[in-house]
Coordinates of C-alpha atoms in Angstrom, one line a residue:
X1 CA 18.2 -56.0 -80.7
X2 CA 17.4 -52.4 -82.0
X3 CA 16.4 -49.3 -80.5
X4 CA 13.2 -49.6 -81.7
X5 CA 12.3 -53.1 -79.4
X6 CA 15.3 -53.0 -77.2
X7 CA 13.9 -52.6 -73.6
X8 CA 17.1 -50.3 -72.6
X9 CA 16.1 -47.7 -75.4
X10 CA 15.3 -45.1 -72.7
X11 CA 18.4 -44.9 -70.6
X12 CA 20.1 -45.2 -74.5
X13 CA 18.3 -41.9 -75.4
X14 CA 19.3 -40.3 -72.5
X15 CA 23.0 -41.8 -71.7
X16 CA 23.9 -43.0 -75.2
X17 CA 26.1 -39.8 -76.2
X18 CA 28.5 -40.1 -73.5
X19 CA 31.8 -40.5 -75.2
X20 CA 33.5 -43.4 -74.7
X21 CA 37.2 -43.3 -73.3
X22 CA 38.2 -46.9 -75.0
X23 CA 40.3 -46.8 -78.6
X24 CA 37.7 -48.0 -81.2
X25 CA 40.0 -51.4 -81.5
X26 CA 39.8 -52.2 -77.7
X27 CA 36.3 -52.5 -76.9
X28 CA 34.8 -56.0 -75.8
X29 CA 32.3 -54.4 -74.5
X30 CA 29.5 -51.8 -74.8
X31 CA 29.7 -48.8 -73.2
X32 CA 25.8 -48.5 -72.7
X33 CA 25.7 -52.5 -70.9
X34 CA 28.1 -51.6 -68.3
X35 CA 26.4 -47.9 -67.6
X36 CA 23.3 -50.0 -67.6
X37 CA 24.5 -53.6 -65.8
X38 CA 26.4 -50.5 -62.9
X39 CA 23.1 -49.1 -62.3
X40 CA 21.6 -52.4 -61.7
X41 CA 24.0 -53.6 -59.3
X42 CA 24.0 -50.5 -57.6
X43 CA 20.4 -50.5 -56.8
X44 CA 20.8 -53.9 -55.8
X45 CA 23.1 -53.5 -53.3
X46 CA 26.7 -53.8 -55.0
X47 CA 29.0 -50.8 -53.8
X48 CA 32.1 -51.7 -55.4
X49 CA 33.9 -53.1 -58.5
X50 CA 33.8 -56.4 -57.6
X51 CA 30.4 -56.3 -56.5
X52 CA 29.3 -55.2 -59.4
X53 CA 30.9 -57.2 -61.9
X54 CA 29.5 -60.2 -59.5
X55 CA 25.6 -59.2 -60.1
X56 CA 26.6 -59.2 -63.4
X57 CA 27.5 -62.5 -63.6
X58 CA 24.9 -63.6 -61.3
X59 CA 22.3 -62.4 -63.0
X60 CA 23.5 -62.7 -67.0
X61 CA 20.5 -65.0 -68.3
X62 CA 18.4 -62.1 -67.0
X63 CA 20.7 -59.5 -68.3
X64 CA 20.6 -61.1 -72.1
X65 CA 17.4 -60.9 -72.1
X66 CA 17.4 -56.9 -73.1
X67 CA 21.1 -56.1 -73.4
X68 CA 23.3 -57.4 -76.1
X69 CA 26.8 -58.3 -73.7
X70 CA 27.8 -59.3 -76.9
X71 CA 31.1 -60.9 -74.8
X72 CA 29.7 -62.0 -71.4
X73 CA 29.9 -59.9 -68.3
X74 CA 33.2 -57.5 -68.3
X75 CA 35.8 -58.1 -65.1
X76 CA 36.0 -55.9 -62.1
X77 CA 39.2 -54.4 -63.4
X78 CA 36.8 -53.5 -66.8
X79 CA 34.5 -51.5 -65.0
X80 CA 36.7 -49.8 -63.1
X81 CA 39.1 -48.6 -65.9
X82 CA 36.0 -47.3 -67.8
X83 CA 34.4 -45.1 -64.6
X84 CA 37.8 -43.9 -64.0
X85 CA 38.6 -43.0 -67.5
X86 CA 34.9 -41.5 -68.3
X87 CA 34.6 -38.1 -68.1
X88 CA 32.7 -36.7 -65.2
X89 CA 31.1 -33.9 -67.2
X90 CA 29.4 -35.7 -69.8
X91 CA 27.9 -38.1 -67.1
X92 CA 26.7 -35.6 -64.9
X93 CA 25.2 -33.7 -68.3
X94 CA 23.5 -37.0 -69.2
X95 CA 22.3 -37.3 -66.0
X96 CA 20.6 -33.9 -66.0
X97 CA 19.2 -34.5 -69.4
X98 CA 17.2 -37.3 -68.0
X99 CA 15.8 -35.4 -65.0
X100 CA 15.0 -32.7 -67.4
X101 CA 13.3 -35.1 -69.4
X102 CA 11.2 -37.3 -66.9
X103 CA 10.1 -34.6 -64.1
X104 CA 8.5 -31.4 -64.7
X105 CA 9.3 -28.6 -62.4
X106 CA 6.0 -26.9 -60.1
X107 CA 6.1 -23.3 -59.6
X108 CA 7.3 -22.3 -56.4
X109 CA 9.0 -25.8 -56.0
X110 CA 11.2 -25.7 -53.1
X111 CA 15.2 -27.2 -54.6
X112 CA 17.9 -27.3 -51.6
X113 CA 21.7 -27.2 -52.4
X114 CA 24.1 -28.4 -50.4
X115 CA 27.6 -30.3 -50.4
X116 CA 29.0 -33.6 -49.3
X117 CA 32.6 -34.7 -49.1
X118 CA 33.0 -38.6 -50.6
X119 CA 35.6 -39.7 -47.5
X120 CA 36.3 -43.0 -48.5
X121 CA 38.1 -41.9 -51.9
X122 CA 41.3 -41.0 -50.4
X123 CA 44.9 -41.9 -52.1
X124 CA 47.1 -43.8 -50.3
X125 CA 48.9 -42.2 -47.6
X126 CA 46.4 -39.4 -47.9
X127 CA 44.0 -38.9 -44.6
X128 CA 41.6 -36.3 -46.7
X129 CA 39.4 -36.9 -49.2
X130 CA 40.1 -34.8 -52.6
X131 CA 36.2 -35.5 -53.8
X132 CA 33.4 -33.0 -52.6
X133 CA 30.0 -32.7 -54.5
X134 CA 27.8 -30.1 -54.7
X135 CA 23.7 -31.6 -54.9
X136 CA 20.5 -29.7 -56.1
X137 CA 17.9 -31.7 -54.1
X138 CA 14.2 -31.3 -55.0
X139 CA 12.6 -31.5 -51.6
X140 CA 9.1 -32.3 -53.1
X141 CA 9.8 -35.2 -55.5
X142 CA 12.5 -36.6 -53.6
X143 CA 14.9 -36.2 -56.5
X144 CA 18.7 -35.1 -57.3
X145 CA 18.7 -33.0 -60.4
X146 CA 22.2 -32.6 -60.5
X147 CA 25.4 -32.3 -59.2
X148 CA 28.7 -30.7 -59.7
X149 CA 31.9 -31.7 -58.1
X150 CA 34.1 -28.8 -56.3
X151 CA 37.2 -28.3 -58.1
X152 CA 40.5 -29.1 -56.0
X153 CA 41.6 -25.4 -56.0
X154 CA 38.0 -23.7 -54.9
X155 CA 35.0 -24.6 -53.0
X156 CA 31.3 -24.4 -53.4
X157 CA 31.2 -20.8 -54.6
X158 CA 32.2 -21.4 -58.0
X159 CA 30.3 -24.9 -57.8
X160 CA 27.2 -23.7 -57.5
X161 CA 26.9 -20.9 -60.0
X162 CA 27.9 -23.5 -62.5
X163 CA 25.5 -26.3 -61.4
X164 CA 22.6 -23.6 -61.5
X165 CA 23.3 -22.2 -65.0
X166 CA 22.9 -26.4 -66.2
X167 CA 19.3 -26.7 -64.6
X168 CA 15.7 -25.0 -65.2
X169 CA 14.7 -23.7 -62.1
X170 CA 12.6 -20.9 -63.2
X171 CA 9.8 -20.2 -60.5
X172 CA 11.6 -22.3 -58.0
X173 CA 12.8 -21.6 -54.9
X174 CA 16.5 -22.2 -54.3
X175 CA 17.5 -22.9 -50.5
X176 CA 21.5 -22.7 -49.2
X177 CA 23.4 -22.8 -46.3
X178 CA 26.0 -19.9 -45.2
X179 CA 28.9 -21.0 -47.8
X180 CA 26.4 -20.5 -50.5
X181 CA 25.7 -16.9 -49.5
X182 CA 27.3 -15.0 -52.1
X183 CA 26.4 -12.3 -54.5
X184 CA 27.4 -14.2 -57.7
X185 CA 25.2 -17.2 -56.8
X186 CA 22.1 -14.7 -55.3
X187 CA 22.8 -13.2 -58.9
X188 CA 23.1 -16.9 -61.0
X189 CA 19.4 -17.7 -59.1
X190 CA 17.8 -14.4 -60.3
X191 CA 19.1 -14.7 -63.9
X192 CA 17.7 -18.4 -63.8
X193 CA 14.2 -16.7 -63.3
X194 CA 14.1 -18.9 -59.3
X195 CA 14.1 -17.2 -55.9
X196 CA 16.5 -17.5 -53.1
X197 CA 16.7 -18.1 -49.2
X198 CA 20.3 -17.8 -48.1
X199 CA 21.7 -18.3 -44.7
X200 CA 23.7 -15.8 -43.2
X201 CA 26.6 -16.4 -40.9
X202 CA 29.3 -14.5 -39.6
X203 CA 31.4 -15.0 -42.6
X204 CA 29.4 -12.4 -43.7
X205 CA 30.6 -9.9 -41.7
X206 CA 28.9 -6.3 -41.9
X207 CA 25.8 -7.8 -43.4
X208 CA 25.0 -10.5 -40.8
X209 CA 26.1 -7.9 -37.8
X210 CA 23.3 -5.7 -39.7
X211 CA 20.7 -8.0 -40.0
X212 CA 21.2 -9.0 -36.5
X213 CA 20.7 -5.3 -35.4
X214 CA 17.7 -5.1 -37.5
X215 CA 16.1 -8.0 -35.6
X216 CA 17.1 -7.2 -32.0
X217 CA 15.9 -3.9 -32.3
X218 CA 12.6 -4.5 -33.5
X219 CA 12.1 -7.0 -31.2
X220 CA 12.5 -5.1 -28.3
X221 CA 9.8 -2.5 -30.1
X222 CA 7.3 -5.9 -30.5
X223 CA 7.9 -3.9 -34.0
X224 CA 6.1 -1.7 -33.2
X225 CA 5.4 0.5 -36.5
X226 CA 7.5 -1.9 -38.4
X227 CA 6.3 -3.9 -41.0
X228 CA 7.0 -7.4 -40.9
X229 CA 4.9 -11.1 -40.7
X230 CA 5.4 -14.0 -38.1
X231 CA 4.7 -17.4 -38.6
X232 CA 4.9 -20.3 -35.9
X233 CA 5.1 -23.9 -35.2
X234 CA 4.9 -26.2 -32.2
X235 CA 6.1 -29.5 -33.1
X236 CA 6.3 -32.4 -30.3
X237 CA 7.6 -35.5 -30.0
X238 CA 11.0 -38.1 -28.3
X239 CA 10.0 -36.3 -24.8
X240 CA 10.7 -32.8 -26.8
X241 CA 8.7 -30.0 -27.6
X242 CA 10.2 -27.8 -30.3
X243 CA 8.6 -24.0 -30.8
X244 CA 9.9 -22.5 -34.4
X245 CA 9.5 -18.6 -34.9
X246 CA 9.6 -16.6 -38.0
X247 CA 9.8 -13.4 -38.8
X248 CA 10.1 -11.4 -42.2
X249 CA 10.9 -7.8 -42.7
X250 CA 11.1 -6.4 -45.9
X251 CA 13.5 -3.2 -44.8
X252 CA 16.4 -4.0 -46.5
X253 CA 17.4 -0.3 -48.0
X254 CA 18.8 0.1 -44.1
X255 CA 21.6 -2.7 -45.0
X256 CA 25.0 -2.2 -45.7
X257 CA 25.8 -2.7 -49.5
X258 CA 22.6 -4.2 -49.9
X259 CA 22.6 -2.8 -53.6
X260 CA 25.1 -5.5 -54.6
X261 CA 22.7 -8.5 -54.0
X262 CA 20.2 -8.9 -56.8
X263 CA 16.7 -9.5 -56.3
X264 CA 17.3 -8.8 -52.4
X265 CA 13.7 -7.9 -50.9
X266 CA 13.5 -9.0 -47.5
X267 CA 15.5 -10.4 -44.3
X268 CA 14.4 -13.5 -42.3
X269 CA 14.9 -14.7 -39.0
X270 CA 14.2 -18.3 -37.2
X271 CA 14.1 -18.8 -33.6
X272 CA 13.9 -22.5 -32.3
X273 CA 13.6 -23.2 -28.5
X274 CA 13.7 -26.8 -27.6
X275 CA 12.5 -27.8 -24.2
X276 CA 13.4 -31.3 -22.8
X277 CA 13.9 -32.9 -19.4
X278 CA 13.0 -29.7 -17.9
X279 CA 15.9 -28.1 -20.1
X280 CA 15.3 -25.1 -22.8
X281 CA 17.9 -24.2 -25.3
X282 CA 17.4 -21.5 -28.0
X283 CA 19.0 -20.7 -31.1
X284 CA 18.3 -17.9 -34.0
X285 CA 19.9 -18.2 -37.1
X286 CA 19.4 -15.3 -40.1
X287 CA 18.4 -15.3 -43.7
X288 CA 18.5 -12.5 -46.7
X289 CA 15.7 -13.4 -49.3
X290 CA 14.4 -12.5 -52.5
X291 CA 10.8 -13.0 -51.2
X292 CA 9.0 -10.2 -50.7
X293 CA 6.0 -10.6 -47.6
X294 CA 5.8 -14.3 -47.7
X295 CA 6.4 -15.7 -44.0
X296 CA 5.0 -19.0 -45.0
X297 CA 7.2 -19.6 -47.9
X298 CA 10.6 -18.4 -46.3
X299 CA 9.3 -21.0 -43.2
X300 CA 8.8 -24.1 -45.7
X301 CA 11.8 -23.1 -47.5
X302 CA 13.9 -23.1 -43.8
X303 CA 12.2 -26.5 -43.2
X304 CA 12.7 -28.6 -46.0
X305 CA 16.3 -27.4 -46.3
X306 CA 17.1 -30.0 -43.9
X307 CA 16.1 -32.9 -46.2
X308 CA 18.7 -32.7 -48.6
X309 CA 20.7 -34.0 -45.4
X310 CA 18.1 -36.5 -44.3
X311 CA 17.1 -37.8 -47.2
X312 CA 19.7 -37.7 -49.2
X313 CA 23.3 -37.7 -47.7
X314 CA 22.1 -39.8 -44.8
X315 CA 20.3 -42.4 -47.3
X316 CA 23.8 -41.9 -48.9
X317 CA 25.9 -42.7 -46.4
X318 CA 23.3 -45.5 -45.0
X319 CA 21.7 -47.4 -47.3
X320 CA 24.4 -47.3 -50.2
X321 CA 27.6 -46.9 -47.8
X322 CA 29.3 -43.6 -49.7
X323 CA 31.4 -43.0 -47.2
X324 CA 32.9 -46.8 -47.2
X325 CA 33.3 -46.6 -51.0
X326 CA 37.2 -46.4 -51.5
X327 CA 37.4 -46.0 -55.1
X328 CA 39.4 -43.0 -56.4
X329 CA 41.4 -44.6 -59.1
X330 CA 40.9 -41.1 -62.0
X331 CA 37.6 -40.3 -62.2
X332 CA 35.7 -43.2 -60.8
X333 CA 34.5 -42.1 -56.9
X334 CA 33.1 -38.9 -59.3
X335 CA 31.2 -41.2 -61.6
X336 CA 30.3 -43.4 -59.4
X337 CA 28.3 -40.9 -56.5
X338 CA 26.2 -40.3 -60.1
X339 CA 25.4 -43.7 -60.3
X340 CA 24.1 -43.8 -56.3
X341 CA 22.1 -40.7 -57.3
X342 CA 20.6 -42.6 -60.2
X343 CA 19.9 -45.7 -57.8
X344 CA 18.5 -43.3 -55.2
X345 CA 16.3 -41.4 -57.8
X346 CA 15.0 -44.8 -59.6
X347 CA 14.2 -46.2 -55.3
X348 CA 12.2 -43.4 -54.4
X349 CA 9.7 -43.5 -56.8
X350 CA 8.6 -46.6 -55.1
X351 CA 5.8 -45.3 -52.9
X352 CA 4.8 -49.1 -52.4
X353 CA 7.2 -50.3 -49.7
X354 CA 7.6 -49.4 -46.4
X355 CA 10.4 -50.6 -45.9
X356 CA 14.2 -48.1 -46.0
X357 CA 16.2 -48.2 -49.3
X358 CA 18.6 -50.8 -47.3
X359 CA 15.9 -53.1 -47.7
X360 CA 14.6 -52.1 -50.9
X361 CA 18.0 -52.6 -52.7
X362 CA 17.6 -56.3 -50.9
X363 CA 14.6 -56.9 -52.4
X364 CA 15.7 -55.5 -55.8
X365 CA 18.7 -58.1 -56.1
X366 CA 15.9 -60.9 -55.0
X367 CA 12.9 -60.2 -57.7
X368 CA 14.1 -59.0 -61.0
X369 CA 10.5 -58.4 -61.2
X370 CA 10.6 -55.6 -58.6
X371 CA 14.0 -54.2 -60.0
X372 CA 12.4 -53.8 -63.1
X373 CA 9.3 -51.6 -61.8
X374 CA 11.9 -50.1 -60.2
X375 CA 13.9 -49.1 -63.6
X376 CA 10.5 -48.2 -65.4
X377 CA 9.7 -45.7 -62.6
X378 CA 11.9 -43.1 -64.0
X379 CA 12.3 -44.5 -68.0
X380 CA 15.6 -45.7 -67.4
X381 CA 13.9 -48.7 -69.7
X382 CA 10.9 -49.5 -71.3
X383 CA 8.8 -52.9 -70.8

């Protein structure tokens, strides 16, 4: 087959340069099949070596048909030299090529970022996963964009300044949790043309005791004389009624070093009181933004921060069973969390079923009819 006619064309444009690990003289089989044949299977519902190299087999006739496999379907010991051999990097760049080239960014889209240890890919004799990955999660299309794993020796600081300098998220707004609060990241976002909303904790000592202050005190005014918006919500539902406050003030001259966060113009605070069985808890939690008087925007940001966790690590760890996966064998639990992001990328353009991605990767290992709507969704291949 050639380019030209070959229905795997698209995911050769955009995953064809990785460079392969193998000597020239040792290679059965083609790099681009088993990137393509591990996508498959994943989507299908394999999560391991053996699984994968078994929907291979299975479904080889079908495979043929637009692949070359010029010598069959490789062994599980074949795909899991190559993923642990391949380099992460070039993956992962691949991989953000393709988003790039497939989805187009809105202005004011909201992106989360957020990490997730891979637990299952521990050594032997080792209790503690060494594999943590850091995820830019477009709330509104559903989508990863990327992802960076955390090097042994830091931690999502340095992560996420170098994940954010891959992607184009000018006009975006760029949601993370407390670890993420940093001036070199808050200065990575500006540079990249997005906005942030950063949660403050106490590991920010003088400027999360300030912020605090800043709040109290102007709530016990009603802020009175003090500029500032409120937004609320009133959500109900399970037997619980769940009342979300907001509040934006832009006085941020009155913080302690405030001068060293770039593009800082404003300071956020969310107060959710949850009443059930007669019981009321309440909990505030504080923000520093680079908004300037936009309650409503700070709000949606807060909110759809939480679906990088429900919609993607949950989805991870439920319908694709991360947490179970075991290998770590060089580079391969790395590589291989791309390939679920690929699978969970490709499934979610499916706005068809309603049914969860469990049973869509069931019904995408039945009908090779519906894994290959599936695979055009996102031009991993062409008809």
């Amino acid at each position: 087959m050639t380019i030209a006619t070959c229905p795997a064309a698209l995911i050769e444009t955009h995953f064809g340069g990785i460079k392969d690990p193998r000597a020239a003289h040792s290679i059965e089989h083609k790099l681009i099949d088993i990137l393509i044949i591990t996508i498959c299977a994943t989507i299908c519902g394999a999560n391991d070596r053996s699984a994968i190299a078994q929907y291979g087999r299975t479904k080889q006739e079908w495979l043929k048909t637009w692949l070359e496999l010029p010598n069959g379907v490789p062994s599980p010991d074949t795909f899991n030299r190559i993923f642990a051999r391949l380099k992460p990097e070039e993956l992962q760049k691949c991989f953000i090529g393709w988003m790039q080239a497939v989805q187009t960014m809105t202005e004011g889209e909201l992106l989360n970022i957020d990490g997730k240890t891979l637990r299952g890919a521990k050594e032997a004799g080792n209790s503690r996963s060494l594999i943590h990955m850091v995820s830019v999660w477009s709330a509104s299309q559903h989508l990863v964009l990327g992802q960076q794993k955390v090097s042994e020796k830091s931690n999502e600081i340095t992560a996420i300044p170098a994940l954010l300098k891959l992607l184009s998220v000018k006009g975006c707004l760029v949601s993370i949790d407390a670890m993420g609060c940093q001036t070199e990241i808050a200065k990575v976002i500006i540079e990249q043309g997005a906005d942030y909303v950063l949660a403050l904790k106490g590991n920010q000592g003088d400027l999360h005791t300030d912020v605090v202050q800043l709040f109290t005190s102007a709530r016990k005014q009603n802020f009175k004389n003090i500029e500032h918006q409120f937004h609320s919500t009133v959500s109900k539902g399970h037997g619980r009624i769940e009342t979300r406050s907001y509040w934006i003030m832009g006085n941020t001259e009155y913080l302690l070093g405030a001068q060293k966060w770039s593009g800082l113009k404003s300071i956020g605070m969310v107060e959710s009181q949850r009443e059930m069985n007669g019981k009321i808890s309440t909990e505030q939690r504080y923000y520093i933004l680079s908004l300037e008087n936009n309650v409503h925007r700070f709000a949606a940001a807060v909110r759809s921060h939480w679906s990088i966790e429900n919609q993607l690590h949950w989805i991870l760890d439920v319908g694709f069973a991360e947490d179970a996966a075991q290998s770590c064998a060089g580079y391969a639990a790395e590589n291989l969390a791309v390939i679920r992001h690929i699978g969970i990328n490709l499934l979610s353009r499916d706005k068809e079923s309603k049914v969860g991605v469990k049973t869509r990767r069931l019904q995408a290992g039945w009908d090779d009819n519906y894994l290959k709507t599936v695979l055009i969704a996102l031009n991993i291949i062409t008809i």
